[in-house]
JSON list of N, CA and C in Angstrom, two decimals:
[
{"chain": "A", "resi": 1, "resn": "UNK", "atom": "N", "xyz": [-11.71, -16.55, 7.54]},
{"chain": "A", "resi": 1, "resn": "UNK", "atom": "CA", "xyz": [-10.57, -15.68, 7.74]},
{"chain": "A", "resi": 1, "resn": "UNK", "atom": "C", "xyz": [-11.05, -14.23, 7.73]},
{"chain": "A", "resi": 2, "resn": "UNK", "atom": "N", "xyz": [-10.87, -13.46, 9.11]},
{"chain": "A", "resi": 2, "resn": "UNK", "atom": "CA", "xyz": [-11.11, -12.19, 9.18]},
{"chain": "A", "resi": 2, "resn": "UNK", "atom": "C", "xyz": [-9.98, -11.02, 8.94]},
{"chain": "A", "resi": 3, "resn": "UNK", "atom": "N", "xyz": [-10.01, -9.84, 8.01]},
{"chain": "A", "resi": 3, "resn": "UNK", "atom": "CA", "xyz": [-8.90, -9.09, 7.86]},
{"chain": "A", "resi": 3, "resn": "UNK", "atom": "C", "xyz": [-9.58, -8.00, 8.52]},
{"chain": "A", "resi": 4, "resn": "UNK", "atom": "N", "xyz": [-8.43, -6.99, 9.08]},
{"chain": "A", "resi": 4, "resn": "UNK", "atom": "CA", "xyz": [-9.20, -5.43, 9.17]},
{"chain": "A", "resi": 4, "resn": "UNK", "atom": "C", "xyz": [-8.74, -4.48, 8.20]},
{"chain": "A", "resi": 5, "resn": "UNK", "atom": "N", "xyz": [-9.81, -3.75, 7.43]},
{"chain": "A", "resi": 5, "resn": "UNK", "atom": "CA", "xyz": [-9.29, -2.92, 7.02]},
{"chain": "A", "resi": 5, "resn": "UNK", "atom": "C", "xyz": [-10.30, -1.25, 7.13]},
{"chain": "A", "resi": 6, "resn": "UNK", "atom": "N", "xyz": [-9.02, -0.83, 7.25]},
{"chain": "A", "resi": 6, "resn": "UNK", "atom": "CA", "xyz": [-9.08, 0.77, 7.70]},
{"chain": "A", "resi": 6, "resn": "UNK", "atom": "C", "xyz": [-8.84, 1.61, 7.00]},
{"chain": "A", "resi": 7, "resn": "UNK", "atom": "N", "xyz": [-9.95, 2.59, 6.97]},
{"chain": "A", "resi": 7, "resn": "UNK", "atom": "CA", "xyz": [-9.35, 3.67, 5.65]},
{"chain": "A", "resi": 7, "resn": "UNK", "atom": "C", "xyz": [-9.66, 5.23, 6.52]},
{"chain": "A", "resi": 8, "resn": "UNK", "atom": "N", "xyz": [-8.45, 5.66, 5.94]},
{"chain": "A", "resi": 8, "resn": "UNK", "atom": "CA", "xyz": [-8.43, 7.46, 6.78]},
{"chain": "A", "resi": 8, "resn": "UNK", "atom": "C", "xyz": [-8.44, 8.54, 6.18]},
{"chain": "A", "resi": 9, "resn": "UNK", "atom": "N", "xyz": [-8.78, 9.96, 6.35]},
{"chain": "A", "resi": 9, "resn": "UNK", "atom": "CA", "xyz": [-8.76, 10.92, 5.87]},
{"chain": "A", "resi": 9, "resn": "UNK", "atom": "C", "xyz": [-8.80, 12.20, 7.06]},
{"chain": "A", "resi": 10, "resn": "UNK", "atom": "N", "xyz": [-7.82, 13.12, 7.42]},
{"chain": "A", "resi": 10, "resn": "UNK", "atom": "CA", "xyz": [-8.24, 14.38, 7.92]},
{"chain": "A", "resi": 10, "resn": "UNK", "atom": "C", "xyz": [-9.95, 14.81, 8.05]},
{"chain": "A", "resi": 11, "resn": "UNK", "atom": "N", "xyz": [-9.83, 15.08, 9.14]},
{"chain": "A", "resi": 11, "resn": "UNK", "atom": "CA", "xyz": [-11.08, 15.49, 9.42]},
{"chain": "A", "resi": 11, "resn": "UNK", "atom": "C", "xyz": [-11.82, 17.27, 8.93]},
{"chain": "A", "resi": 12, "resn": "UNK", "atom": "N", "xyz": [-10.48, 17.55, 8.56]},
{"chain": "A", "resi": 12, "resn": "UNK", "atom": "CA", "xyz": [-10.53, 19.04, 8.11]},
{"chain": "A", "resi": 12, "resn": "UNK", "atom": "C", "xyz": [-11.16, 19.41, 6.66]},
{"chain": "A", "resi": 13, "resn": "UNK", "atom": "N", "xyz": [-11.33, 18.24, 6.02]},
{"chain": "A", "resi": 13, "resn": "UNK", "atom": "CA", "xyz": [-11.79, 18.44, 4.54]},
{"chain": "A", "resi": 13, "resn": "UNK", "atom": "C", "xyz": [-11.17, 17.46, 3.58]},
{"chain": "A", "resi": 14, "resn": "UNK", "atom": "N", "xyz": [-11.70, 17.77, 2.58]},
{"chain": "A", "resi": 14, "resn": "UNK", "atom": "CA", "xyz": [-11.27, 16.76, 1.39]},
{"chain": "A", "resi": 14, "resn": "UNK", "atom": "C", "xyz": [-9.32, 16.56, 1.29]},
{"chain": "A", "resi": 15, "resn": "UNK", "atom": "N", "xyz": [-8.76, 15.58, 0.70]},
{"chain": "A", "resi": 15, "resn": "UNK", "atom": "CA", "xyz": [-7.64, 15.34, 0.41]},
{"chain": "A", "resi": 15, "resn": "UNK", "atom": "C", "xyz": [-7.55, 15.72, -0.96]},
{"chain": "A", "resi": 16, "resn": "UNK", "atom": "N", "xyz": [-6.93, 16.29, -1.75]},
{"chain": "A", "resi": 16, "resn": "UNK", "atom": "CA", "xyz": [-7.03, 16.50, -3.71]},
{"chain": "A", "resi": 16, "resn": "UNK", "atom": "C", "xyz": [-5.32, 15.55, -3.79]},
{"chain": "A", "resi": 17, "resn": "UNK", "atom": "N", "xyz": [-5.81, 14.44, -4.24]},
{"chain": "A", "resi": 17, "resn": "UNK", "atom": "CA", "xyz": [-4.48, 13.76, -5.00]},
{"chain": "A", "resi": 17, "resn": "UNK", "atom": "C", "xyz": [-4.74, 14.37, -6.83]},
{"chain": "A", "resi": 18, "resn": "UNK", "atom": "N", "xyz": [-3.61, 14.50, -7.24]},
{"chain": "A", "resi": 18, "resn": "UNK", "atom": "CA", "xyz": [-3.33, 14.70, -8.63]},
{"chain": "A", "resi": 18, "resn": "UNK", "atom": "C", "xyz": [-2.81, 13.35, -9.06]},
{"chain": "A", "resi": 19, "resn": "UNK", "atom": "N", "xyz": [-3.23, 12.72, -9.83]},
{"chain": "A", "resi": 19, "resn": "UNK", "atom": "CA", "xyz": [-2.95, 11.87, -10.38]},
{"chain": "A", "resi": 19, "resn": "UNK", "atom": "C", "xyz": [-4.16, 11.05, -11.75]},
{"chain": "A", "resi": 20, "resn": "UNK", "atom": "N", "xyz": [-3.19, 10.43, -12.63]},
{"chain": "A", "resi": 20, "resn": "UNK", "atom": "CA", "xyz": [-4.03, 9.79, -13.52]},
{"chain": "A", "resi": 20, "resn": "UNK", "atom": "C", "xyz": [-4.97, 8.86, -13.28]},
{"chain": "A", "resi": 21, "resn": "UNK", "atom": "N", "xyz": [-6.39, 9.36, -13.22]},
{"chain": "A", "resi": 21, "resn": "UNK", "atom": "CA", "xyz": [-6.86, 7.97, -12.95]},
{"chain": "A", "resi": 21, "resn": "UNK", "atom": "C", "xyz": [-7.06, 6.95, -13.12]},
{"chain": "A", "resi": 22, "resn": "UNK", "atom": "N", "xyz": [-6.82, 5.61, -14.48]},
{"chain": "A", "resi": 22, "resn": "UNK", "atom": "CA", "xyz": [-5.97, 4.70, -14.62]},
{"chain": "A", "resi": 22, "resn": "UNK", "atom": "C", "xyz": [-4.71, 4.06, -13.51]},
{"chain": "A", "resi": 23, "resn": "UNK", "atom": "N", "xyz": [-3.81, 5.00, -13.43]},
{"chain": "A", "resi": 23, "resn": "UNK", "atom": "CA", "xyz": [-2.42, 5.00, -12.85]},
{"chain": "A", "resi": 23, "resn": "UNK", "atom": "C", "xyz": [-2.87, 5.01, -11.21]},
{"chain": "A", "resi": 24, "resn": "UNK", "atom": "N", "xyz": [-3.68, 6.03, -11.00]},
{"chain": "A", "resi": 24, "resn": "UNK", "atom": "CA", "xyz": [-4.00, 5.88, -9.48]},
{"chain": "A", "resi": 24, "resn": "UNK", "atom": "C", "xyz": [-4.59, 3.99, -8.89]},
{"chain": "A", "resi": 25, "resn": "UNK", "atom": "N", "xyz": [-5.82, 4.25, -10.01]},
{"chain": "A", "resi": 25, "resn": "UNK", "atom": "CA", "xyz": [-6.33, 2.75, -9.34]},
{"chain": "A", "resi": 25, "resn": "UNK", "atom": "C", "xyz": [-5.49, 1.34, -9.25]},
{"chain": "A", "resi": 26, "resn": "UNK", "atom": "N", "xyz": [-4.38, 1.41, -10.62]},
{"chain": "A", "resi": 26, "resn": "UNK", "atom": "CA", "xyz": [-3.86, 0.28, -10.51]},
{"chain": "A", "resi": 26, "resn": "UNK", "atom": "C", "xyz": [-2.56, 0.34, -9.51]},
{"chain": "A", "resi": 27, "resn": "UNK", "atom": "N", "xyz": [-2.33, 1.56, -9.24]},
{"chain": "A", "resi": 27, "resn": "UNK", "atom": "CA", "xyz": [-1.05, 1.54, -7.88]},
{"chain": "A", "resi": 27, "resn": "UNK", "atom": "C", "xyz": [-2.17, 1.47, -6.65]},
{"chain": "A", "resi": 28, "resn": "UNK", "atom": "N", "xyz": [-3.25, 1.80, -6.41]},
{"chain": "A", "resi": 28, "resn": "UNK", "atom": "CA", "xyz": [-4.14, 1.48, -4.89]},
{"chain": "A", "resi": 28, "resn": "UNK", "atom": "C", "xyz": [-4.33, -0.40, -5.10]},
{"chain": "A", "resi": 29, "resn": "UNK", "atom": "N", "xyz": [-4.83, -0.70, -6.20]},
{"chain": "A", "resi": 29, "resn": "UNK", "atom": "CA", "xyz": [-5.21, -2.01, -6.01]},
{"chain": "A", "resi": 29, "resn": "UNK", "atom": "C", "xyz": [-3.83, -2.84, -5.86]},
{"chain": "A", "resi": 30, "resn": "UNK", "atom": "N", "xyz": [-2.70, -2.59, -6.56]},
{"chain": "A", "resi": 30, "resn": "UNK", "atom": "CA", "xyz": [-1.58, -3.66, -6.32]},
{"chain": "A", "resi": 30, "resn": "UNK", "atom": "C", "xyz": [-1.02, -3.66, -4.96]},
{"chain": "A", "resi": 31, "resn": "UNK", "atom": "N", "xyz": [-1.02, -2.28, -4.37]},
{"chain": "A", "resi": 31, "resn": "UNK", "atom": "CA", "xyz": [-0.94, -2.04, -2.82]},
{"chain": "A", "resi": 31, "resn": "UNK", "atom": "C", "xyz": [-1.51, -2.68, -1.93]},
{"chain": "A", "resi": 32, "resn": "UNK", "atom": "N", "xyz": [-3.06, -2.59, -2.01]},
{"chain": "A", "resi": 32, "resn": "UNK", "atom": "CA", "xyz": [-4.07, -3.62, -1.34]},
{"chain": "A", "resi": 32, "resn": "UNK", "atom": "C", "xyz": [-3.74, -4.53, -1.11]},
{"chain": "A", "resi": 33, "resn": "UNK", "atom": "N", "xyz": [-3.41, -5.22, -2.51]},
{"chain": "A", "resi": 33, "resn": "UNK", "atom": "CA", "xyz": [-3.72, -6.52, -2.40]},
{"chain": "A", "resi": 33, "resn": "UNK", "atom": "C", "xyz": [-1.80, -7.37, -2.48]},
{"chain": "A", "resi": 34, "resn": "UNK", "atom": "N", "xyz": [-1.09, -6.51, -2.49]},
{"chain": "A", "resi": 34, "resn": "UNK", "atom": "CA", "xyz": [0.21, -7.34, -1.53]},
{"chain": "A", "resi": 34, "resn": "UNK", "atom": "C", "xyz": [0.19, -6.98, -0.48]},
{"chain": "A", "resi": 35, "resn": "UNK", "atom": "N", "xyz": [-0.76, -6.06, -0.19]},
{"chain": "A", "resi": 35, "resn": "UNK", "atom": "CA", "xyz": [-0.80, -5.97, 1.58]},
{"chain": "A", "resi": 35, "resn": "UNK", "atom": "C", "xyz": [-1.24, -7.04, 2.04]},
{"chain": "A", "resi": 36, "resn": "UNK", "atom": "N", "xyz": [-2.74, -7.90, 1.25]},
{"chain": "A", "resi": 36, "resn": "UNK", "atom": "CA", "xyz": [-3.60, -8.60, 1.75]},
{"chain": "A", "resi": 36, "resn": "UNK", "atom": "C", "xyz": [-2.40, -9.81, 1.80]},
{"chain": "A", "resi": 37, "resn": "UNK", "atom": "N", "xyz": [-1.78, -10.00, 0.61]},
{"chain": "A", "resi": 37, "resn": "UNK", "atom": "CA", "xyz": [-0.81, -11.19, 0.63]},
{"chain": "A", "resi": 37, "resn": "UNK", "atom": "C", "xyz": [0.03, -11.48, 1.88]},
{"chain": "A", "resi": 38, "resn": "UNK", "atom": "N", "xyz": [0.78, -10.18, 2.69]},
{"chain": "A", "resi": 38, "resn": "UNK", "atom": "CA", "xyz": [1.55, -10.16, 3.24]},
{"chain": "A", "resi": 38, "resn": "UNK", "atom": "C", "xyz": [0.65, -10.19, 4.84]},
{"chain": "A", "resi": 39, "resn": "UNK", "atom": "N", "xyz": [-0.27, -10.16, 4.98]},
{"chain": "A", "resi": 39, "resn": "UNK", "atom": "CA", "xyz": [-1.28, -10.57, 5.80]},
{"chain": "A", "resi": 39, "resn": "UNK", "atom": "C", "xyz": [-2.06, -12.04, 5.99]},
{"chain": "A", "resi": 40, "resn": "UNK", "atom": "N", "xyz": [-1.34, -12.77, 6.39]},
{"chain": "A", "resi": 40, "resn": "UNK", "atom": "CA", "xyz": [-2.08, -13.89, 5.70]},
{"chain": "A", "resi": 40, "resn": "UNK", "atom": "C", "xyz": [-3.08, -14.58, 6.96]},
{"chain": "A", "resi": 41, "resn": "UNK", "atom": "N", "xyz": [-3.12, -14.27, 7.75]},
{"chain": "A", "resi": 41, "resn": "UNK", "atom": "CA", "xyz": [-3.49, -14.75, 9.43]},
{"chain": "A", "resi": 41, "resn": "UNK", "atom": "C", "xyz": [-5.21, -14.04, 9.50]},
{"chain": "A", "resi": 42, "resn": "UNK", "atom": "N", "xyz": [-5.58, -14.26, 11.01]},
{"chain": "A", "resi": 42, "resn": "UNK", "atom": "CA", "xyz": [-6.58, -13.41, 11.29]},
{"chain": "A", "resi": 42, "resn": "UNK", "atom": "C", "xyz": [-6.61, -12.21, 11.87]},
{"chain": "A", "resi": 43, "resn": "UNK", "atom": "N", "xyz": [-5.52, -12.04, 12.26]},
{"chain": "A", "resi": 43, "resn": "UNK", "atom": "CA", "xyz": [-4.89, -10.87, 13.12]},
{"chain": "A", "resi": 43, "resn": "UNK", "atom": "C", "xyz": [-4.56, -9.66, 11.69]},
{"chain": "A", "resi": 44, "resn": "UNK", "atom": "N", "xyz": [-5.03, -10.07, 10.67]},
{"chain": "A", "resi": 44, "resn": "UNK", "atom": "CA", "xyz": [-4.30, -8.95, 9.64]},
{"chain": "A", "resi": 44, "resn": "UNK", "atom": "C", "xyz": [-4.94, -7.48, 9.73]},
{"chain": "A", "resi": 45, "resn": "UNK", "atom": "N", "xyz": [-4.21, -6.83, 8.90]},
{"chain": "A", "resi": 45, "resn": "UNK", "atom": "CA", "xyz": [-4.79, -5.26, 9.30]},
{"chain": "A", "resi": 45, "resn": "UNK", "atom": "C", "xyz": [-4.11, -4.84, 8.19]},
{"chain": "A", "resi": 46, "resn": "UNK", "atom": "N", "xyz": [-4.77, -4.03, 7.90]},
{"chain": "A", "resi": 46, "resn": "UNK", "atom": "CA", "xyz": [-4.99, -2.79, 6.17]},
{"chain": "A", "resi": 46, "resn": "UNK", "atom": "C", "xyz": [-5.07, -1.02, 6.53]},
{"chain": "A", "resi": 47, "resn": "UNK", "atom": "N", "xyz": [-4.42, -0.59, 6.57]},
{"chain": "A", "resi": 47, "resn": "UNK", "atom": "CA", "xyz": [-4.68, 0.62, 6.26]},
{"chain": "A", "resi": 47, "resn": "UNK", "atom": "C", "xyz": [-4.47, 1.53, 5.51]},
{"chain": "A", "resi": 48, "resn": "UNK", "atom": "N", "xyz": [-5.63, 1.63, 4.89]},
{"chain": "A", "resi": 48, "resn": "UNK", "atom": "CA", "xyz": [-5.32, 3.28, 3.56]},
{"chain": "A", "resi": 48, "resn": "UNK", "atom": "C", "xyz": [-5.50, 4.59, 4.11]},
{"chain": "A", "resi": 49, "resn": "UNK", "atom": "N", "xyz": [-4.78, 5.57, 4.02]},
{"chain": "A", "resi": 49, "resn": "UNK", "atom": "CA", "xyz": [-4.53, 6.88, 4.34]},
{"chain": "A", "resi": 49, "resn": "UNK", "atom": "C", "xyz": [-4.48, 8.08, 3.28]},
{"chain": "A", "resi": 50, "resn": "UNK", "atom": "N", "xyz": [-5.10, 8.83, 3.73]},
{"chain": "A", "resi": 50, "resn": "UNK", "atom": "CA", "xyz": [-4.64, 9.98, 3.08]},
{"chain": "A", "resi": 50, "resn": "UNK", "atom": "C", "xyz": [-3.99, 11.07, 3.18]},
{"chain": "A", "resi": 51, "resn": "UNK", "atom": "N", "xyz": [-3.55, 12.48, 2.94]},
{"chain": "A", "resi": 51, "resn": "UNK", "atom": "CA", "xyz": [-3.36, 13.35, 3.97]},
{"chain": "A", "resi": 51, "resn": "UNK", "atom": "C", "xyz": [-2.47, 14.07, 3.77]},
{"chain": "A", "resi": 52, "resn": "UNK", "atom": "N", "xyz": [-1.84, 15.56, 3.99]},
{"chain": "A", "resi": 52, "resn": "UNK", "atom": "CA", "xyz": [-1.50, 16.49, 3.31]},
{"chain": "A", "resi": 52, "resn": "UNK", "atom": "C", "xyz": [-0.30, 16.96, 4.10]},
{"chain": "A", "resi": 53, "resn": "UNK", "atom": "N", "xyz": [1.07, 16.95, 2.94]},
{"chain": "A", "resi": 53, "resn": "UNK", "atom": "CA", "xyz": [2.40, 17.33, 3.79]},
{"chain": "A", "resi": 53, "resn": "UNK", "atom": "C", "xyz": [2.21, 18.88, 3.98]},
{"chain": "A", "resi": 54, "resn": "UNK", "atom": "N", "xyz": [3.43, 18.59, 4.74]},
{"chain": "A", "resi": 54, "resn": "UNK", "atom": "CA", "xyz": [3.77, 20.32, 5.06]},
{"chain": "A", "resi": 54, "resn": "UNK", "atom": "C", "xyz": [3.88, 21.57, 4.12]},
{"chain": "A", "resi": 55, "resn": "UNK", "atom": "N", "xyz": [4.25, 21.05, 3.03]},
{"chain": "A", "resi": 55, "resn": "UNK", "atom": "CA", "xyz": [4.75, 21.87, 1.54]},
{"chain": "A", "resi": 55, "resn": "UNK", "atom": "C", "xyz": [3.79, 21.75, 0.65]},
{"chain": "A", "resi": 56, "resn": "UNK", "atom": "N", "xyz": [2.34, 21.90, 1.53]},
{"chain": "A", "resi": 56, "resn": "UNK", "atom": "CA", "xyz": [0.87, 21.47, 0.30]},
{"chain": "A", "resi": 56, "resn": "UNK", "atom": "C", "xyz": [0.81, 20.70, -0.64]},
{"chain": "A", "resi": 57, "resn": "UNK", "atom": "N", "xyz": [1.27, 19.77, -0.33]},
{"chain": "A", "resi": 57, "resn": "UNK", "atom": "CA", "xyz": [1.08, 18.17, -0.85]},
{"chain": "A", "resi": 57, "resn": "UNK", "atom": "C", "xyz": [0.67, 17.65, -0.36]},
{"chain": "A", "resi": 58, "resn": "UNK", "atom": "N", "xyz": [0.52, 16.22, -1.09]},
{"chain": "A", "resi": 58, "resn": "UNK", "atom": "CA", "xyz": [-0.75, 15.33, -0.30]},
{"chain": "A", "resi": 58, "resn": "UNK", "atom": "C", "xyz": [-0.10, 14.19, -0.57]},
{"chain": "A", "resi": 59, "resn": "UNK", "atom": "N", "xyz": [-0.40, 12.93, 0.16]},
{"chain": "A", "resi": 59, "resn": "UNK", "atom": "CA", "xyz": [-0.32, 11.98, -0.06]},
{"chain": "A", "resi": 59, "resn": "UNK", "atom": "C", "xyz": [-1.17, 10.54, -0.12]},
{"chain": "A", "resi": 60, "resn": "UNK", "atom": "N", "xyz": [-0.93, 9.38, -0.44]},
{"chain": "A", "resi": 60, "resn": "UNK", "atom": "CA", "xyz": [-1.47, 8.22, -0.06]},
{"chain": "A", "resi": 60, "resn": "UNK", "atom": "C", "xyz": [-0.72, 6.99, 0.53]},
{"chain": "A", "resi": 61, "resn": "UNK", "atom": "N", "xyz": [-0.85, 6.29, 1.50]},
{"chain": "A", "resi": 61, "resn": "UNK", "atom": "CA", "xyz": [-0.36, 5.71, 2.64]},
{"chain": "A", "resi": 61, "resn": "UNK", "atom": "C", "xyz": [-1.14, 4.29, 2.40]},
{"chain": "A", "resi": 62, "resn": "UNK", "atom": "N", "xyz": [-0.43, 2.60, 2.16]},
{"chain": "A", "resi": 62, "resn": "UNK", "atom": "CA", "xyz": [-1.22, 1.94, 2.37]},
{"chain": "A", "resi": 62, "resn": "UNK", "atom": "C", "xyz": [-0.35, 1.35, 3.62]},
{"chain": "A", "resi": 63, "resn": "UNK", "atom": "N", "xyz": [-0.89, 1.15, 4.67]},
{"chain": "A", "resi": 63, "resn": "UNK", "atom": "CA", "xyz": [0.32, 0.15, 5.57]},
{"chain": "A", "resi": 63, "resn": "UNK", "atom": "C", "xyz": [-0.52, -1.39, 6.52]},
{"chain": "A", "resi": 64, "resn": "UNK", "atom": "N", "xyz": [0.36, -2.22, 6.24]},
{"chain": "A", "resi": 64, "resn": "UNK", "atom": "CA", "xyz": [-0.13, -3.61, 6.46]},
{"chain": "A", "resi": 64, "resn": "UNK", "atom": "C", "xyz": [0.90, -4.08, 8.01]},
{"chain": "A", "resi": 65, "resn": "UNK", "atom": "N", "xyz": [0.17, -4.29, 8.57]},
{"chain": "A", "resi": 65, "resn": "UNK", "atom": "CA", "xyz": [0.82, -5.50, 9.71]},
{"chain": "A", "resi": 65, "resn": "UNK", "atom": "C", "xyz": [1.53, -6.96, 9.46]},
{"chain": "A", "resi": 66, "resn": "UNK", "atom": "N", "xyz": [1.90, -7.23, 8.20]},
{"chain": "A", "resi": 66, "resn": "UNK", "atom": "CA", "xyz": [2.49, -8.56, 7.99]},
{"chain": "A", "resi": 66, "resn": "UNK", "atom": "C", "xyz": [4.22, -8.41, 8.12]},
{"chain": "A", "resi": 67, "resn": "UNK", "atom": "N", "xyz": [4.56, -9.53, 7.74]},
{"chain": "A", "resi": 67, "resn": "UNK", "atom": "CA", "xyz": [6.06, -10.04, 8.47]},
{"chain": "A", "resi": 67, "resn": "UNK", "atom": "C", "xyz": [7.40, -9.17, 7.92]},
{"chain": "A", "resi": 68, "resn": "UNK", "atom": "N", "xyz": [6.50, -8.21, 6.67]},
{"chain": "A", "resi": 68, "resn": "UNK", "atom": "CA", "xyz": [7.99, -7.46, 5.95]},
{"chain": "A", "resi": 68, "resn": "UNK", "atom": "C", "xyz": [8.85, -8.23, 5.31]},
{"chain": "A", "resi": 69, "resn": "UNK", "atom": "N", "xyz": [9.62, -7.17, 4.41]},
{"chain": "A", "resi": 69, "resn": "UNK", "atom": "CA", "xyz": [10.76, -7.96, 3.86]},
{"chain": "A", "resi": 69, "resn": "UNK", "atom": "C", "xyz": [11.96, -8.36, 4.17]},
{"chain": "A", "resi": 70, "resn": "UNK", "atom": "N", "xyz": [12.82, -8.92, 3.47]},
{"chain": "A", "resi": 70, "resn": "UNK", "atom": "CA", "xyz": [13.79, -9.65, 3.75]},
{"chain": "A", "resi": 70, "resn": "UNK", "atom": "C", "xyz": [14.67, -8.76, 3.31]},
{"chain": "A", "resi": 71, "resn": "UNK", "atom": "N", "xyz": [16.08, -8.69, 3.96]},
{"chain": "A", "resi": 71, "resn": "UNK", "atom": "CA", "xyz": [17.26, -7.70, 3.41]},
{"chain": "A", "resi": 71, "resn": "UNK", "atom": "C", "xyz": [17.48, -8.19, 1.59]},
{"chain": "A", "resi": 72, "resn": "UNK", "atom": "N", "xyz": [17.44, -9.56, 1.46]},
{"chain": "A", "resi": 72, "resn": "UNK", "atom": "CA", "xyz": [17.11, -9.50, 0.13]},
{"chain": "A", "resi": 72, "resn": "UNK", "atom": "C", "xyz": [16.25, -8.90, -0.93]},
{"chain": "A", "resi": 73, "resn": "UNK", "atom": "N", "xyz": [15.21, -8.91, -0.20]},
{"chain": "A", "resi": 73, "resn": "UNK", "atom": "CA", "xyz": [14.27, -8.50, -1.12]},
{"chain": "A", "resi": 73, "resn": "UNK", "atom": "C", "xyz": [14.08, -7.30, -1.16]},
{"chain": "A", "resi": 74, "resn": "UNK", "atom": "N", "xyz": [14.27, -6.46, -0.06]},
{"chain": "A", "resi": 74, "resn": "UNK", "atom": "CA", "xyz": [14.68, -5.28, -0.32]},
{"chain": "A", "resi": 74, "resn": "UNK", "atom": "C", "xyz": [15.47, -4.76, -1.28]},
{"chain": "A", "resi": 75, "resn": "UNK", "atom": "N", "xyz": [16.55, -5.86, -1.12]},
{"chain": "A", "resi": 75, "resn": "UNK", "atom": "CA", "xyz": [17.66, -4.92, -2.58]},
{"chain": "A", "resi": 75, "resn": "UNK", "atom": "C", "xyz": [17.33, -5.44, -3.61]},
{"chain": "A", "resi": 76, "resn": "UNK", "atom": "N", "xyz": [16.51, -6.42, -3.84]},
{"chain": "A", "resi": 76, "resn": "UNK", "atom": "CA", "xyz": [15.80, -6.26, -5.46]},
{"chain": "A", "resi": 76, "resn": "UNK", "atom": "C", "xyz": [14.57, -6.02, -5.30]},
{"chain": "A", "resi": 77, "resn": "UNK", "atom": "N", "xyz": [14.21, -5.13, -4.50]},
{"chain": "A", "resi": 77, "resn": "UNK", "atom": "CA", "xyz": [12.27, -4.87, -4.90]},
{"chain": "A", "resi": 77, "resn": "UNK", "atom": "C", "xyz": [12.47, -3.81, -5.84]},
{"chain": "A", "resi": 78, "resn": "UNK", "atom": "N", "xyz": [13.20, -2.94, -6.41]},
{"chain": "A", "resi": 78, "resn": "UNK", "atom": "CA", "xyz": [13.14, -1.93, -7.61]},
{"chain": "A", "resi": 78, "resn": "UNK", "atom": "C", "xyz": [13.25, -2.87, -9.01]},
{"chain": "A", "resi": 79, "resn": "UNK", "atom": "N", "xyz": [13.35, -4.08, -9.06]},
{"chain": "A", "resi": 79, "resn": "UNK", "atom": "CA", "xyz": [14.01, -4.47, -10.04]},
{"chain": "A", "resi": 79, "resn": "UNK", "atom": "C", "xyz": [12.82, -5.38, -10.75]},
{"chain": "A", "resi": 80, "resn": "UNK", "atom": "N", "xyz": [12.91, -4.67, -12.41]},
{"chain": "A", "resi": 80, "resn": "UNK", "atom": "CA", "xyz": [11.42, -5.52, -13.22]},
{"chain": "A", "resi": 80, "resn": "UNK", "atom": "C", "xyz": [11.35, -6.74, -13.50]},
{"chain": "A", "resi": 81, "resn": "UNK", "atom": "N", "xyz": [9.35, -7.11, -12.58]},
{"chain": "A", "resi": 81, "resn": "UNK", "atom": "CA", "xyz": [9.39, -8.48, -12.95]},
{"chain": "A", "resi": 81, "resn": "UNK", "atom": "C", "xyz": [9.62, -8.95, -11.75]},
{"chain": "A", "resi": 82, "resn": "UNK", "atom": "N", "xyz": [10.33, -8.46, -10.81]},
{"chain": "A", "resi": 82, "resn": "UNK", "atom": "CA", "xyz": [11.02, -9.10, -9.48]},
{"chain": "A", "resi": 82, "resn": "UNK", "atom": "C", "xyz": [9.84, -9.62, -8.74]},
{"chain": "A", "resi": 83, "resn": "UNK", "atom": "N", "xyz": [9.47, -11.20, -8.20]},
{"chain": "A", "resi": 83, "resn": "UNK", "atom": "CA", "xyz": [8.74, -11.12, -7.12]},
{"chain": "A", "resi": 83, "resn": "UNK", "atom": "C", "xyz": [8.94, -12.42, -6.31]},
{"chain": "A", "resi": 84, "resn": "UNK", "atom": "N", "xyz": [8.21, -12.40, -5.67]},
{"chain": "A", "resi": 84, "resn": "UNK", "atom": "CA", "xyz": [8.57, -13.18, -4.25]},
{"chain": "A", "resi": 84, "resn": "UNK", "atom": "C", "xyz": [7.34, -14.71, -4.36]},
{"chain": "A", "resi": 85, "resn": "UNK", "atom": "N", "xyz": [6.77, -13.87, -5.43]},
{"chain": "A", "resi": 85, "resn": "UNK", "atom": "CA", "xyz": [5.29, -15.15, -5.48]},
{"chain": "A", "resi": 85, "resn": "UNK", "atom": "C", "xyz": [5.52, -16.36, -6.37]},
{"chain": "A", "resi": 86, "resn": "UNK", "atom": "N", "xyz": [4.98, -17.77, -6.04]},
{"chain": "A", "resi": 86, "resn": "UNK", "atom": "CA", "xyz": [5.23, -18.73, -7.07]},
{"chain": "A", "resi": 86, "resn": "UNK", "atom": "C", "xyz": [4.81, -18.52, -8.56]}
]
């Protein structure tokens, strides 16, 4: 099973995220890897982003090619504990 994954950054220079690093890694890795979930084929695709708003902020971007959610699950994806996995 082949996935793609893609990672980006402005070509203009570094990105500066503020954040805890603890808190950063475990929100990149849970991202990843329900991306990878929601990818389940050979056709899958990953992309991490970086990159700086208009109002000198920055951000991080993970976005996956899989099937998305369900109007259900949408209205409980804020909700603790909530998941979709056995």
């Amino acid at each position: 099973m082949t996935r793609e994954l893609v990672f980006t950054a402005p070509e203009d220079g570094p990105v500066l995220i503020y954040a805890d690093p603890a808190h950063i890694d475990q929100v990149l890795v849970n991202l990843v890897l329900n991306a990878r979930d929601a990818t389940r084929d050979d056709t899958g695709r990953i992309a991490v982003s970086v990159g700086r708003t208009a109002d000198c902020g920055s951000y991080i971007e993970v976005e996956d090619n899989g099937t998305g959610m369900t109007p259900e699950v949408k209205r409980q994806m804020f909700r603790i504990f909530f998941t979709t996995k056995p």
